[in-house]
Coordinates of C-alpha atoms in Angstrom, one line a residue:
X18 CA 91.6 111.3 74.8
X19 CA 94.3 108.6 75.8
X20 CA 93.7 105.5 78.1
X21 CA 97.2 106.8 79.6
X22 CA 95.8 108.5 83.7
X23 CA 99.3 110.6 83.1
X24 CA 101.9 113.1 81.8
X25 CA 104.1 114.5 82.1
X26 CA 103.7 118.9 80.6
X27 CA 107.2 120.3 80.3
X28 CA 106.3 124.1 80.6
X29 CA 109.0 126.9 79.4
X30 CA 108.0 129.5 82.1
X31 CA 106.4 128.9 85.1
X32 CA 105.5 130.2 88.5
X33 CA 103.6 127.8 92.0
X34 CA 101.5 130.2 94.1
X35 CA 99.2 128.8 97.5
X36 CA 96.0 130.3 97.5
X37 CA 95.3 128.3 100.9
X38 CA 93.3 125.4 99.1
X39 CA 94.5 125.1 95.8
X40 CA 98.2 125.3 94.2
X41 CA 97.9 127.2 91.2
X42 CA 100.4 126.5 88.3
X43 CA 100.7 129.8 86.5
X44 CA 103.0 128.3 83.1
X45 CA 103.5 129.3 79.1
X46 CA 103.5 125.9 76.9
X47 CA 104.8 125.6 73.7
X48 CA 103.1 124.0 70.3
X49 CA 104.1 120.2 72.2
X50 CA 103.1 120.6 75.1
X51 CA 99.6 121.6 73.8
X52 CA 99.4 118.8 71.5
X53 CA 100.6 116.1 74.3
X54 CA 97.8 117.6 76.5
X55 CA 94.9 116.8 73.5
X56 CA 97.3 113.7 73.4
X57 CA 95.2 112.4 77.0
X58 CA 92.9 114.4 77.6
X59 CA 89.3 115.7 76.8
X60 CA 86.7 118.3 78.0
X61 CA 84.8 115.9 80.9
X62 CA 85.4 119.0 83.0
X63 CA 84.2 121.2 81.5
X64 CA 81.0 122.0 81.9
X65 CA 80.1 123.1 77.4
X66 CA 81.4 121.7 74.4
X67 CA 83.3 123.4 72.2
X68 CA 82.4 123.9 69.1
X69 CA 84.0 127.1 65.5
X70 CA 82.9 129.4 65.9
X71 CA 84.5 134.0 66.1
X72 CA 86.6 132.9 69.1
X73 CA 88.2 130.5 67.3
X74 CA 87.9 132.2 64.2
X75 CA 90.0 134.8 65.8
X76 CA 92.5 132.0 67.2
X77 CA 93.2 131.2 63.6
X78 CA 93.8 134.2 62.7
X79 CA 96.9 134.9 65.7
X80 CA 98.6 131.2 65.3
X81 CA 98.2 132.3 61.4
X82 CA 99.7 135.8 61.0
X83 CA 101.5 136.2 64.7
X84 CA 101.9 133.0 66.2
X85 CA 103.9 134.6 68.7
X86 CA 101.4 137.3 70.1
X87 CA 99.4 133.9 70.9
X88 CA 101.1 133.8 74.4
X89 CA 99.8 137.6 74.8
X90 CA 96.4 137.8 73.0
X91 CA 94.5 134.6 75.0
X92 CA 94.0 133.4 78.2
X93 CA 95.3 129.9 77.7
X94 CA 93.9 126.9 79.5
X95 CA 92.7 126.6 82.8
X96 CA 93.5 122.4 84.0
X97 CA 92.3 120.6 87.0
X98 CA 93.5 117.4 88.7
X99 CA 94.1 115.9 92.0
X100 CA 97.4 114.8 91.3
X101 CA 99.9 117.3 90.5
X102 CA 103.3 116.5 91.1
X103 CA 106.1 119.7 90.3
X104 CA 109.4 118.1 88.7
X105 CA 112.8 120.0 88.0
X106 CA 113.3 122.0 85.3
X107 CA 109.9 123.3 84.7
X108 CA 108.0 120.1 83.9
X109 CA 105.0 119.0 86.2
X110 CA 103.2 115.1 86.2
X111 CA 99.3 115.4 86.0
X112 CA 96.8 112.5 86.9
X113 CA 93.6 112.8 85.2
X114 CA 92.3 110.0 86.7
X115 CA 88.6 111.4 88.4
X116 CA 86.4 112.3 85.2
X117 CA 84.3 114.9 86.5
X118 CA 87.3 116.7 87.9
X119 CA 90.1 116.4 86.3
X120 CA 91.1 117.9 83.0
X121 CA 90.4 121.4 81.0
X122 CA 88.4 123.0 82.9
X123 CA 88.5 126.4 80.6
X124 CA 90.0 126.4 77.6
X125 CA 87.9 124.4 74.6
X126 CA 87.9 126.5 72.1
X127 CA 91.6 127.3 72.9
X128 CA 92.1 123.5 72.3
X129 CA 90.2 123.4 69.2
X130 CA 91.7 126.0 67.7
X131 CA 95.0 125.0 67.6
X132 CA 93.9 121.4 66.9
X133 CA 92.5 121.5 63.7
X134 CA 94.9 124.4 62.8
X135 CA 98.0 121.4 63.5
X136 CA 96.0 119.2 61.8
X137 CA 94.9 121.8 58.8
X138 CA 98.2 123.8 58.1
X139 CA 100.5 120.0 58.3
X140 CA 98.7 119.3 54.8
X141 CA 98.9 122.2 53.3
X142 CA 103.0 122.9 54.6
X143 CA 103.0 119.3 52.6
X144 CA 101.3 120.4 50.1
X145 CA 98.6 117.5 50.3
X146 CA 95.2 118.0 49.6
X147 CA 92.8 118.7 53.1
X148 CA 90.8 115.1 54.2
X149 CA 87.2 115.5 53.9
X150 CA 87.1 114.8 58.2
X151 CA 89.4 117.7 59.1
X152 CA 88.1 120.1 56.7
X153 CA 84.7 119.8 57.9
X154 CA 85.2 120.0 61.6
X155 CA 82.9 122.5 63.4
X156 CA 83.4 120.8 66.9
X157 CA 85.2 118.8 68.9
X158 CA 83.8 115.7 68.8
X159 CA 84.4 116.4 65.3
X160 CA 88.0 116.6 65.9
X161 CA 88.9 114.7 68.6
X162 CA 88.5 111.8 65.9
X163 CA 90.3 113.4 63.5
X164 CA 93.1 113.8 65.8
X165 CA 92.8 109.8 67.0
X166 CA 93.7 109.1 62.5
X167 CA 96.4 111.9 61.8
X168 CA 98.6 112.5 65.0
X169 CA 100.9 110.3 64.0
X170 CA 101.7 111.6 61.1
X171 CA 102.2 115.4 62.4
X172 CA 104.7 114.6 65.0
X173 CA 107.8 116.9 63.1
X174 CA 106.0 119.9 61.6
X175 CA 104.2 119.9 65.6
X176 CA 108.1 120.8 67.1
X177 CA 108.3 123.2 64.4
X178 CA 105.9 125.8 65.8
X179 CA 107.0 128.2 67.5
X180 CA 103.4 129.7 68.8
X181 CA 103.1 129.1 72.7
X182 CA 100.3 129.2 75.5
X183 CA 99.7 130.0 78.8
X184 CA 97.9 127.4 81.4
X185 CA 96.7 127.2 84.7
X186 CA 96.9 124.3 86.8
X187 CA 95.2 123.7 89.1
X188 CA 95.6 121.3 92.5
X189 CA 95.1 121.5 95.5
X190 CA 96.7 121.5 98.8
X191 CA 98.2 118.2 100.6
X192 CA 96.3 118.8 104.0
X193 CA 92.7 120.0 102.9
X194 CA 88.7 119.2 104.7
X195 CA 87.0 120.4 101.7
X196 CA 85.6 119.2 98.3
X197 CA 87.7 119.3 96.0
X198 CA 85.1 118.8 92.9
X199 CA 82.6 121.2 94.6
X200 CA 85.2 123.4 93.8
X201 CA 86.7 122.6 90.7
X202 CA 82.3 123.2 89.9
X203 CA 82.4 126.9 91.2
X204 CA 85.5 128.4 89.2
X205 CA 84.2 126.1 86.2
X206 CA 81.3 127.9 86.7
X207 CA 82.3 131.4 87.1
X208 CA 84.9 130.7 84.6
X209 CA 82.3 130.2 82.2
X210 CA 80.0 132.9 83.3
X211 CA 80.8 135.6 80.1
X212 CA 79.2 132.9 77.8
X213 CA 76.5 132.1 81.2
X214 CA 75.9 128.3 81.4
X215 CA 72.6 126.9 81.2
X216 CA 71.2 125.5 84.6
X217 CA 70.7 122.3 82.4
X218 CA 74.9 122.4 81.8
X219 CA 75.3 122.7 85.0
X220 CA 73.3 120.3 87.8
X221 CA 75.0 117.8 84.2
X222 CA 78.6 119.4 85.9
X223 CA 78.4 118.4 89.7
X224 CA 77.0 114.7 88.0
X225 CA 73.1 115.4 88.8
X226 CA 72.0 113.5 86.0
X227 CA 74.3 110.5 86.6
X228 CA 71.2 108.0 87.8
X229 CA 68.9 109.5 85.4
X230 CA 71.3 108.8 82.8
X231 CA 71.8 104.8 83.4
X232 CA 68.1 104.7 83.4
X233 CA 66.6 105.8 80.3
X234 CA 67.2 102.6 77.9
X235 CA 70.2 102.7 76.1
X236 CA 69.4 103.4 72.7
X237 CA 68.2 107.1 73.0
X238 CA 70.1 107.9 76.1
X239 CA 73.5 108.8 74.1
X240 CA 71.4 110.6 71.9
X241 CA 71.0 113.3 74.8
X242 CA 72.1 116.7 74.1
X243 CA 73.2 116.6 78.1
X244 CA 75.8 119.2 77.6
X245 CA 75.9 123.2 75.9
X246 CA 77.2 122.4 72.2
X247 CA 76.5 118.5 72.0
X248 CA 77.2 118.1 68.3
X249 CA 74.9 115.0 66.6
X250 CA 73.0 115.5 69.7
X251 CA 69.2 115.3 68.4
X252 CA 67.4 114.6 71.6
X253 CA 66.7 117.1 74.3
X254 CA 68.1 117.1 77.9
X255 CA 64.6 119.6 78.6
X256 CA 62.6 117.4 77.8
X257 CA 64.1 113.7 79.1
X258 CA 64.6 116.3 82.5
X259 CA 61.4 116.9 82.4
X260 CA 59.6 113.2 82.2
X261 CA 61.7 112.2 84.8
X262 CA 59.1 114.4 87.1
X263 CA 56.1 112.6 86.1
X264 CA 57.4 110.0 89.1
X265 CA 58.8 111.9 91.8
X266 CA 54.7 113.1 91.2
X267 CA 53.5 109.8 92.9
X268 CA 56.1 110.6 95.1
X269 CA 54.9 113.3 95.9
X270 CA 51.7 112.1 96.1
X271 CA 51.9 109.1 98.2
X272 CA 53.8 112.1 101.3
X273 CA 56.6 109.9 100.5
X274 CA 59.0 113.4 99.4
X275 CA 60.0 115.5 102.7
X276 CA 58.0 118.5 102.3
X277 CA 61.2 121.0 102.7
X278 CA 62.2 119.3 99.8
X279 CA 60.6 120.7 96.7
X280 CA 58.2 122.5 96.3
X281 CA 54.3 120.2 95.2
X282 CA 55.2 120.3 91.4
X283 CA 52.2 121.3 89.0
X284 CA 51.6 118.4 86.4
X285 CA 51.2 121.6 83.7
X286 CA 55.3 123.0 84.0
X287 CA 56.8 119.8 82.7
X288 CA 54.7 121.0 79.0
X289 CA 53.9 124.8 79.8
X290 CA 58.4 126.0 81.8
X291 CA 60.8 122.9 81.1
X292 CA 63.2 125.6 82.6
X293 CA 61.5 124.7 85.6
X294 CA 61.9 120.8 85.8
X295 CA 65.5 121.7 85.4
X296 CA 65.5 123.4 88.5
X297 CA 63.5 121.9 90.9
X298 CA 64.9 118.3 89.5
X299 CA 68.5 120.2 90.6
X300 CA 66.7 121.2 93.9
X301 CA 66.0 117.6 94.8
X302 CA 69.2 116.5 94.1
X303 CA 71.0 118.5 96.1
X304 CA 68.3 118.4 98.8
X305 CA 69.5 114.4 98.8
X306 CA 73.2 115.4 98.4
X307 CA 73.4 117.3 100.7
X308 CA 71.4 113.8 103.6
X309 CA 74.3 111.3 102.1
X310 CA 73.3 110.7 99.0
X311 CA 69.8 110.3 96.9
X312 CA 67.6 106.9 98.9
X313 CA 66.7 103.8 96.9
X314 CA 62.6 105.1 96.7
X315 CA 64.3 107.7 94.4
X316 CA 66.3 104.9 92.4
X317 CA 63.4 103.3 92.2
X318 CA 60.9 106.5 90.8
X319 CA 64.4 107.2 87.6
X320 CA 63.7 103.0 86.5
X321 CA 60.5 104.2 84.8
X322 CA 62.7 106.2 83.4
X323 CA 63.5 103.3 80.7
X324 CA 59.4 103.3 79.7
X325 CA 58.2 106.8 79.4
X326 CA 59.7 108.2 76.8
X327 CA 58.9 104.9 75.1
X328 CA 55.4 105.8 75.9
X329 CA 55.4 109.4 75.3
X330 CA 56.3 107.7 71.9
X331 CA 53.1 105.4 71.5
X332 CA 50.8 107.8 72.2
X333 CA 51.9 110.6 69.6
X334 CA 51.8 108.1 67.4
X335 CA 48.5 106.9 68.4
X336 CA 46.8 109.8 69.8
X337 CA 45.6 110.7 65.8
X338 CA 43.5 108.0 65.5
X339 CA 41.7 108.0 68.8
X340 CA 41.2 111.7 69.1
X341 CA 39.0 110.5 65.6
X342 CA 37.1 108.0 67.1
X343 CA 35.0 110.9 69.3
X344 CA 36.0 114.1 66.2
X345 CA 37.5 113.7 63.0
X346 CA 39.8 114.7 60.3
X347 CA 42.4 115.3 62.9
X348 CA 43.8 115.7 60.1
X349 CA 42.9 119.5 59.3
X350 CA 43.8 121.4 62.5
X351 CA 45.5 123.9 61.5
X352 CA 48.5 123.4 63.5
X353 CA 49.1 119.5 62.9
X354 CA 51.2 118.6 59.5
X355 CA 50.0 115.5 57.3
X356 CA 53.2 113.8 56.5
X357 CA 52.4 114.7 52.5
X358 CA 54.1 118.1 53.8
X359 CA 56.8 117.2 56.1
X360 CA 59.3 113.9 57.1
X361 CA 57.6 113.5 60.5
X362 CA 59.6 111.9 63.9
X363 CA 58.8 110.9 67.5
X364 CA 60.7 112.5 69.8
X365 CA 62.4 110.2 71.0
X366 CA 62.9 106.6 69.3
X367 CA 62.0 108.9 65.5
X368 CA 59.7 106.7 64.2
X369 CA 58.0 107.4 61.4
X370 CA 54.7 109.6 62.0
X371 CA 51.9 110.6 60.0
X372 CA 51.4 113.5 61.5
X373 CA 53.7 116.1 63.3
X374 CA 51.9 118.1 65.8
X375 CA 52.4 119.8 69.2
X376 CA 53.1 117.4 72.3
X377 CA 50.6 120.4 74.5
X378 CA 47.7 117.8 72.7
X379 CA 48.7 114.9 74.4
X380 CA 51.1 115.8 77.7
X381 CA 48.0 115.8 80.0
X382 CA 48.1 112.5 79.4
X383 CA 51.6 112.1 79.6
X384 CA 51.7 113.8 82.8
X385 CA 49.5 112.1 83.8
X386 CA 51.0 108.6 83.4
X387 CA 51.6 109.2 87.9
X388 CA 47.8 107.7 88.2
X389 CA 49.1 104.7 86.6
X390 CA 52.8 104.5 89.2
X391 CA 52.5 102.2 92.9
X392 CA 54.6 102.9 95.5
X393 CA 55.2 99.6 98.5
X394 CA 58.0 100.8 100.8
X395 CA 60.9 101.9 98.6
X396 CA 59.7 99.9 95.5
X397 CA 58.0 101.8 92.7
X398 CA 56.6 100.6 90.0
X399 CA 54.0 100.9 87.4
X400 CA 50.4 99.6 89.1
X401 CA 49.8 96.9 85.7
X402 CA 52.6 94.6 84.5
X403 CA 52.8 95.9 81.2
X404 CA 52.3 99.8 80.5
X405 CA 51.7 100.0 77.2
X406 CA 48.4 98.5 77.4
X407 CA 47.2 102.2 78.4
X408 CA 48.7 103.1 74.4
X409 CA 45.8 100.1 73.5
X410 CA 43.5 101.7 75.8
X411 CA 44.0 105.4 74.5
X412 CA 40.8 104.9 72.6
X413 CA 38.5 104.5 75.0
X414 CA 39.6 106.7 77.9
X415 CA 40.5 110.2 75.9
X416 CA 37.0 111.3 75.7
X417 CA 37.3 114.4 77.7
X418 CA 40.9 115.2 76.3
X419 CA 39.7 116.0 72.9
X420 CA 36.4 118.2 74.5
X421 CA 39.3 120.0 76.0
X422 CA 41.0 120.2 73.2
X423 CA 37.5 121.6 71.2
X424 CA 36.8 123.9 73.9
X425 CA 39.9 125.6 73.7
X426 CA 39.7 126.2 69.9
X427 CA 42.9 123.6 68.7
X428 CA 45.5 125.7 70.7
X429 CA 47.2 123.0 71.9
X430 CA 49.4 125.9 74.3
X431 CA 46.3 126.4 76.3
X432 CA 45.3 122.7 76.2
X433 CA 48.7 122.2 77.3
X434 CA 47.8 125.1 80.5
X435 CA 44.7 123.5 80.9
X436 CA 43.9 122.2 84.2
X437 CA 40.5 120.7 82.8
X438 CA 42.8 118.3 81.0
X439 CA 45.3 117.2 83.5
X440 CA 42.3 117.1 85.5
X441 CA 40.5 115.1 82.9
X442 CA 43.6 112.8 82.5
X443 CA 43.5 111.8 85.9
X444 CA 40.2 110.6 85.4
X445 CA 41.0 108.4 82.8
X446 CA 44.1 106.7 84.2
X447 CA 42.0 105.9 87.8
X448 CA 39.1 104.6 85.4
X449 CA 41.9 102.5 83.5
X450 CA 43.4 101.2 88.1
X451 CA 39.1 99.7 87.6
X452 CA 39.0 97.7 85.2
X453 CA 42.6 96.5 86.3
X454 CA 40.4 95.8 89.7
X455 CA 37.1 94.2 88.1

């Protein structure tokens, strides 16, 4: 949390073990040193964001009623760092430099519970009204902001606390020829297995989305819940990762991705199996990581993700009027909700919409955008100078899609899984390309 990247941790008791690839220090620390950790580290190395729940409530109960038992009732904290120097008198100098591997791997609920407990109980002990931003802490982000704001006021109160907590510190041995980061990820995944980490959270923890994140519009990238339990995030990671396969489909059809990297992507998967999309994405990144890293052609393909979420939203807004050109009363479809019933927002940019309807109606058209992607050597780009013109052409080229919707009795789920819908939309994209050359 601090800009400083080093900390000297003072332990009450400790033992150091050489476990081959790593050293593990098993320690016990007091409240003052827990607070020191709260000052210096966040949850970047932890695969999920912590939030208040039954676990944190139980920790609070122990801290309130039996603080002396805290050391016995919790598994404590797991800290990893690539640099740990044992000093005299049970002190350890820790450096936190790599946000992916250095920091708290396990024990986020302990940190959240202890930190929020210290903040709230300080004001109670002074017979002061608890500030609203402390009383409303529900997740790590809330706590982190409050801790920065009020930390200096509670220093003496922290020193008065008598609880202890166990802590494990893992760091590499002096001579090692393995990937410490990969070992940290494996340990972290195993330690967090009790809460069943999702494949998407594991992928984010391993940095698989880093190149993709750098290509997404800055207006929305921080609104995406890349980790499980991230508060205040309104865009699902799976929705973004699924759309990122659209340019990958174009690369596959151009013969630019080796057959042994991933199986041929069926565009229907982008609608009906976003979990499978996450797995395919991870498999692709793992393949290239094992080959030395992502090649330029993949990075260039991801750059189109600056446009694809915008195109999704614009198509969503335009489709009802385009539909009405061929079949009246889009708003009369039972699965379509009008503005008088709900406040409508698009999925990514939260633009106001007249209707809310299932995305099965438009995803065949959105997925077919891969037909408008050109691959030339390592370059990957749109065939149109202004790709957003495709939205203007939607009314001219959605007749077949409207027909599929009617043929499937307006069942959006069937439309989203209909090969005829995707084939028809791909034909429409081919027609758009032909019009460019005429």
